[in-house]
Amino acid sequence: MSVQLARPGAELAAAMKPDPTWVAKETARVEGIYDRMAPRYDAIIAVAERLMVGDGRRWACAGATGQVLEVAVGTGRNLPFYPRNVELTGVELSAAMLARAQAAAERLARPVNLLIGDAQHLDFHDASFDTVIATLALCSIPDDSAAVREMARVLRPGGHLFLLEHVASRTSVIRTVQRLMDAPLVRLLGDHLLREPDTAVRAAGLVVDEYATTRWGVVSRLAAHKPT
Ligand SMILES: C[S@@+](CC[C@H](N)C(=O)[O-])C[C@H]1O[C@@H](n2cnc3c(N)ncnc32)[C@H](O)[C@@H]1O
C-alpha cells in the first residue's frame, strides 16, 4: 500500500471545469461508442483484464457495505464479486451495456437496481450511499472530476469510495507513450489514458486511505472515505 501526496498544481487542474457544451457532446458520443461496443465488450475487456487487472475487481467490491452504488456499471462484470448482503444500485450511460448487466444479474440471481444515468449528474440525494464503486470508468467519462464530485456528494459521511482505474503513469517513459496514444484513443473509443483520479478524489474533499499502482504505474487501486 502507498499513500502518495498530491502533485503541485494538480488540485488546481482537477478543479478546472471543462466546457459544458463539449462535455454534453462528448457524453453523447461516448454513449454511442458503448451502445455499439456492448455486444463485444466482454470479449474485448477479458483480454485487457488478464493483462492489467488481476484480482482488482474482487478488491474493489470486497469492502462494499450497506447501500452500494456502482457508477458506470457496464455489463455488470463486478456483480459476482459483491458481498451477498449489500443493497446494490448500478448506474450506466449506455442502454445496451445496461441490458447486458441486467442479463448478468439474472444469471447470477443477484438483486440489483440498474438505472440509466449520467455519472456527471447523479440522480440521487446527497448522502444516499454507504459505498461507491467504479472500475475502469473514469477513463471514459468526459468530465471525470465532475463524476468524482458526484460520487463524493452521494456518499454518506464516513462512507467509502473504491476505484480501480487505468491512469497516467508516473514513470516518464510510459507516460510519454501514453501521451502519444491518448488523442487517437480518445477519438476512437472515448478512452483517456492520462487521468489522475487520486487528484480528483482529494479535490472532491475525500480522504485517500490507500493508493497503489501496478503494471508500470498504469493501473491504480484507490480507497478513500468521506470525513464525518
Ligand atoms: C471501460 S467501460 C467499464 C465498464 C465497467 N465499469 C467495467 O468495469 O467493466 C466504461 C463504461 O463507462 C460508461 N460511461 C461512460 N461515460 C459515462 C457517464 N457519463 N455516466 C455513466 N456511465 C458512463 C460506459 O458506457 C461504459 O459502460
PDB file of N, CA, C and O in Angstrom, residues 161-194:
ATOM      1  N   LEU A 161     -15.265   5.033  -0.770  1.00  0.00           N
ATOM      2  CA  LEU A 161     -15.160   5.004  -2.234  1.00  0.00           C
ATOM      3  C   LEU A 161     -14.033   4.043  -2.613  1.00  0.00           C
ATOM      4  O   LEU A 161     -12.947   4.082  -2.020  1.00  0.00           O
ATOM      5  N   PHE A 162     -14.308   3.180  -3.598  1.00  0.00           N
ATOM      6  CA  PHE A 162     -13.272   2.283  -4.127  1.00  0.00           C
ATOM      7  C   PHE A 162     -13.213   2.471  -5.639  1.00  0.00           C
ATOM      8  O   PHE A 162     -14.237   2.343  -6.324  1.00  0.00           O
ATOM      9  N   LEU A 163     -12.029   2.769  -6.138  1.00  0.00           N
ATOM     10  CA  LEU A 163     -11.829   2.951  -7.583  1.00  0.00           C
ATOM     11  C   LEU A 163     -10.732   2.013  -8.073  1.00  0.00           C
ATOM     12  O   LEU A 163      -9.663   1.917  -7.455  1.00  0.00           O
ATOM     13  N   LEU A 164     -11.012   1.369  -9.199  1.00  0.00           N
ATOM     14  CA  LEU A 164      -9.985   0.613  -9.927  1.00  0.00           C
ATOM     15  C   LEU A 164      -9.933   1.244 -11.315  1.00  0.00           C
ATOM     16  O   LEU A 164     -10.933   1.194 -12.044  1.00  0.00           O
ATOM     17  N   GLU A 165      -8.821   1.863 -11.663  1.00  0.00           N
ATOM     18  CA  GLU A 165      -8.800   2.650 -12.896  1.00  0.00           C
ATOM     19  C   GLU A 165      -7.474   2.493 -13.620  1.00  0.00           C
ATOM     20  O   GLU A 165      -6.460   2.189 -12.993  1.00  0.00           O
ATOM     21  N   HIS A 166      -7.499   2.738 -14.937  1.00  0.00           N
ATOM     22  CA  HIS A 166      -6.195   2.910 -15.586  1.00  0.00           C
ATOM     23  C   HIS A 166      -5.891   4.401 -15.635  1.00  0.00           C
ATOM     24  O   HIS A 166      -6.786   5.229 -15.852  1.00  0.00           O
ATOM     25  N   VAL A 167      -4.621   4.720 -15.350  1.00  0.00           N
ATOM     26  CA  VAL A 167      -4.256   6.105 -15.031  1.00  0.00           C
ATOM     27  C   VAL A 167      -2.969   6.503 -15.747  1.00  0.00           C
ATOM     28  O   VAL A 167      -2.272   5.666 -16.317  1.00  0.00           O
ATOM     29  N   ALA A 168      -2.664   7.793 -15.637  1.00  0.00           N
ATOM     30  CA  ALA A 168      -1.389   8.302 -16.148  1.00  0.00           C
ATOM     31  C   ALA A 168      -0.259   7.731 -15.297  1.00  0.00           C
ATOM     32  O   ALA A 168      -0.261   7.881 -14.074  1.00  0.00           O
ATOM     33  N   SER A 169       0.684   7.079 -15.933  1.00  0.00           N
ATOM     34  CA  SER A 169       1.815   6.519 -15.194  1.00  0.00           C
ATOM     35  C   SER A 169       2.734   7.640 -14.727  1.00  0.00           C
ATOM     36  O   SER A 169       2.864   8.662 -15.397  1.00  0.00           O
ATOM     37  N   ARG A 170       3.378   7.428 -13.574  1.00  0.00           N
ATOM     38  CA  ARG A 170       4.368   8.402 -13.109  1.00  0.00           C
ATOM     39  C   ARG A 170       5.773   8.012 -13.560  1.00  0.00           C
ATOM     40  O   ARG A 170       6.744   8.659 -13.204  1.00  0.00           O
ATOM     41  N   THR A 171       5.856   6.940 -14.359  1.00  0.00           N
ATOM     42  CA  THR A 171       7.134   6.559 -14.970  1.00  0.00           C
ATOM     43  C   THR A 171       7.217   7.295 -16.310  1.00  0.00           C
ATOM     44  O   THR A 171       6.333   7.142 -17.161  1.00  0.00           O
ATOM     45  N   SER A 172       8.263   8.092 -16.480  1.00  0.00           N
ATOM     46  CA  SER A 172       8.249   9.053 -17.597  1.00  0.00           C
ATOM     47  C   SER A 172       8.181   8.380 -18.964  1.00  0.00           C
ATOM     48  O   SER A 172       7.487   8.868 -19.861  1.00  0.00           O
ATOM     49  N   VAL A 173       8.868   7.235 -19.147  1.00  0.00           N
ATOM     50  CA  VAL A 173       8.845   6.576 -20.464  1.00  0.00           C
ATOM     51  C   VAL A 173       7.419   6.123 -20.791  1.00  0.00           C
ATOM     52  O   VAL A 173       6.910   6.333 -21.904  1.00  0.00           O
ATOM     53  N   ILE A 174       6.771   5.519 -19.810  1.00  0.00           N
ATOM     54  CA  ILE A 174       5.399   5.013 -20.030  1.00  0.00           C
ATOM     55  C   ILE A 174       4.447   6.188 -20.273  1.00  0.00           C
ATOM     56  O   ILE A 174       3.594   6.148 -21.159  1.00  0.00           O
ATOM     57  N   ARG A 175       4.660   7.247 -19.515  1.00  0.00           N
ATOM     58  CA  ARG A 175       3.767   8.420 -19.662  1.00  0.00           C
ATOM     59  C   ARG A 175       3.921   9.043 -21.053  1.00  0.00           C
ATOM     60  O   ARG A 175       2.946   9.510 -21.645  1.00  0.00           O
ATOM     61  N   THR A 176       5.126   9.021 -21.565  1.00  0.00           N
ATOM     62  CA  THR A 176       5.347   9.555 -22.922  1.00  0.00           C
ATOM     63  C   THR A 176       4.565   8.727 -23.940  1.00  0.00           C
ATOM     64  O   THR A 176       3.904   9.268 -24.831  1.00  0.00           O
ATOM     65  N   VAL A 177       4.619   7.403 -23.787  1.00  0.00           N
ATOM     66  CA  VAL A 177       3.863   6.532 -24.695  1.00  0.00           C
ATOM     67  C   VAL A 177       2.363   6.816 -24.541  1.00  0.00           C
ATOM     68  O   VAL A 177       1.628   6.938 -25.536  1.00  0.00           O
ATOM     69  N   GLN A 178       1.920   6.969 -23.292  1.00  0.00           N
ATOM     70  CA  GLN A 178       0.503   7.269 -23.056  1.00  0.00           C
ATOM     71  C   GLN A 178       0.111   8.597 -23.710  1.00  0.00           C
ATOM     72  O   GLN A 178      -0.963   8.712 -24.292  1.00  0.00           O
ATOM     73  N   ARG A 179       1.008   9.604 -23.622  1.00  0.00           N
ATOM     74  CA  ARG A 179       0.717  10.913 -24.242  1.00  0.00           C
ATOM     75  C   ARG A 179       0.509  10.769 -25.740  1.00  0.00           C
ATOM     76  O   ARG A 179      -0.374  11.379 -26.323  1.00  0.00           O
ATOM     77  N   LEU A 180       1.350   9.934 -26.359  1.00  0.00           N
ATOM     78  CA  LEU A 180       1.247   9.754 -27.814  1.00  0.00           C
ATOM     79  C   LEU A 180      -0.041   9.029 -28.201  1.00  0.00           C
ATOM     80  O   LEU A 180      -0.641   9.304 -29.230  1.00  0.00           O
ATOM     81  N   MET A 181      -0.446   8.072 -27.347  1.00  0.00           N
ATOM     82  CA  MET A 181      -1.621   7.248 -27.681  1.00  0.00           C
ATOM     83  C   MET A 181      -2.936   7.888 -27.246  1.00  0.00           C
ATOM     84  O   MET A 181      -4.011   7.448 -27.661  1.00  0.00           O
ATOM     85  N   ASP A 182      -2.855   8.911 -26.382  1.00  0.00           N
ATOM     86  CA  ASP A 182      -4.076   9.449 -25.763  1.00  0.00           C
ATOM     87  C   ASP A 182      -5.074  10.005 -26.795  1.00  0.00           C
ATOM     88  O   ASP A 182      -6.241   9.573 -26.833  1.00  0.00           O
ATOM     89  N   ALA A 183      -4.609  10.916 -27.645  1.00  0.00           N
ATOM     90  CA  ALA A 183      -5.545  11.579 -28.581  1.00  0.00           C
ATOM     91  C   ALA A 183      -6.208  10.566 -29.524  1.00  0.00           C
ATOM     92  O   ALA A 183      -7.442  10.588 -29.688  1.00  0.00           O
ATOM     93  N   PRO A 184      -5.444   9.637 -30.147  1.00  0.00           N
ATOM     94  CA  PRO A 184      -6.110   8.661 -31.019  1.00  0.00           C
ATOM     95  C   PRO A 184      -7.129   7.796 -30.274  1.00  0.00           C
ATOM     96  O   PRO A 184      -8.218   7.523 -30.796  1.00  0.00           O
ATOM     97  N   LEU A 185      -6.779   7.409 -29.026  1.00  0.00           N
ATOM     98  CA  LEU A 185      -7.732   6.547 -28.288  1.00  0.00           C
ATOM     99  C   LEU A 185      -8.978   7.309 -27.851  1.00  0.00           C
ATOM    100  O   LEU A 185     -10.079   6.757 -27.822  1.00  0.00           O
ATOM    101  N   VAL A 186      -8.803   8.591 -27.521  1.00  0.00           N
ATOM    102  CA  VAL A 186      -9.979   9.407 -27.169  1.00  0.00           C
ATOM    103  C   VAL A 186     -10.886   9.512 -28.399  1.00  0.00           C
ATOM    104  O   VAL A 186     -12.101   9.323 -28.302  1.00  0.00           O
ATOM    105  N   ARG A 187     -10.267   9.767 -29.566  1.00  0.00           N
ATOM    106  CA  ARG A 187     -11.074   9.891 -30.798  1.00  0.00           C
ATOM    107  C   ARG A 187     -11.806   8.587 -31.109  1.00  0.00           C
ATOM    108  O   ARG A 187     -12.984   8.563 -31.426  1.00  0.00           O
ATOM    109  N   LEU A 188     -11.078   7.467 -30.993  1.00  0.00           N
ATOM    110  CA  LEU A 188     -11.625   6.170 -31.408  1.00  0.00           C
ATOM    111  C   LEU A 188     -12.619   5.599 -30.385  1.00  0.00           C
ATOM    112  O   LEU A 188     -13.703   5.140 -30.736  1.00  0.00           O
ATOM    113  N   LEU A 189     -12.234   5.632 -29.098  1.00  0.00           N
ATOM    114  CA  LEU A 189     -13.015   4.915 -28.073  1.00  0.00           C
ATOM    115  C   LEU A 189     -13.505   5.799 -26.932  1.00  0.00           C
ATOM    116  O   LEU A 189     -14.147   5.300 -25.997  1.00  0.00           O
ATOM    117  N   GLY A 190     -13.154   7.082 -26.969  1.00  0.00           N
ATOM    118  CA  GLY A 190     -13.505   7.953 -25.832  1.00  0.00           C
ATOM    119  C   GLY A 190     -12.723   7.568 -24.586  1.00  0.00           C
ATOM    120  O   GLY A 190     -13.145   7.852 -23.463  1.00  0.00           O
ATOM    121  N   ASP A 191     -11.561   6.928 -24.774  1.00  0.00           N
ATOM    122  CA  ASP A 191     -10.789   6.395 -23.644  1.00  0.00           C
ATOM    123  C   ASP A 191      -9.574   7.292 -23.374  1.00  0.00           C
ATOM    124  O   ASP A 191      -8.703   7.429 -24.223  1.00  0.00           O
ATOM    125  N   HIS A 192      -9.532   7.888 -22.165  1.00  0.00           N
ATOM    126  CA  HIS A 192      -8.453   8.809 -21.794  1.00  0.00           C
ATOM    127  C   HIS A 192      -7.375   8.054 -21.017  1.00  0.00           C
ATOM    128  O   HIS A 192      -7.674   7.377 -20.027  1.00  0.00           O
ATOM    129  N   LEU A 193      -6.119   8.226 -21.437  1.00  0.00           N
ATOM    130  CA  LEU A 193      -5.024   7.486 -20.798  1.00  0.00           C
ATOM    131  C   LEU A 193      -4.321   8.283 -19.712  1.00  0.00           C
ATOM    132  O   LEU A 193      -3.482   7.739 -19.012  1.00  0.00           O
ATOM    133  N   LEU A 194      -4.620   9.574 -19.605  1.00  0.00           N
ATOM    134  CA  LEU A 194      -3.806  10.427 -18.728  1.00  0.00           C
ATOM    135  C   LEU A 194      -4.587  10.911 -17.506  1.00  0.00           C
ATOM    136  O   LEU A 194      -4.298  11.962 -16.938  1.00  0.00           O
TER     137      LEU A 194
END
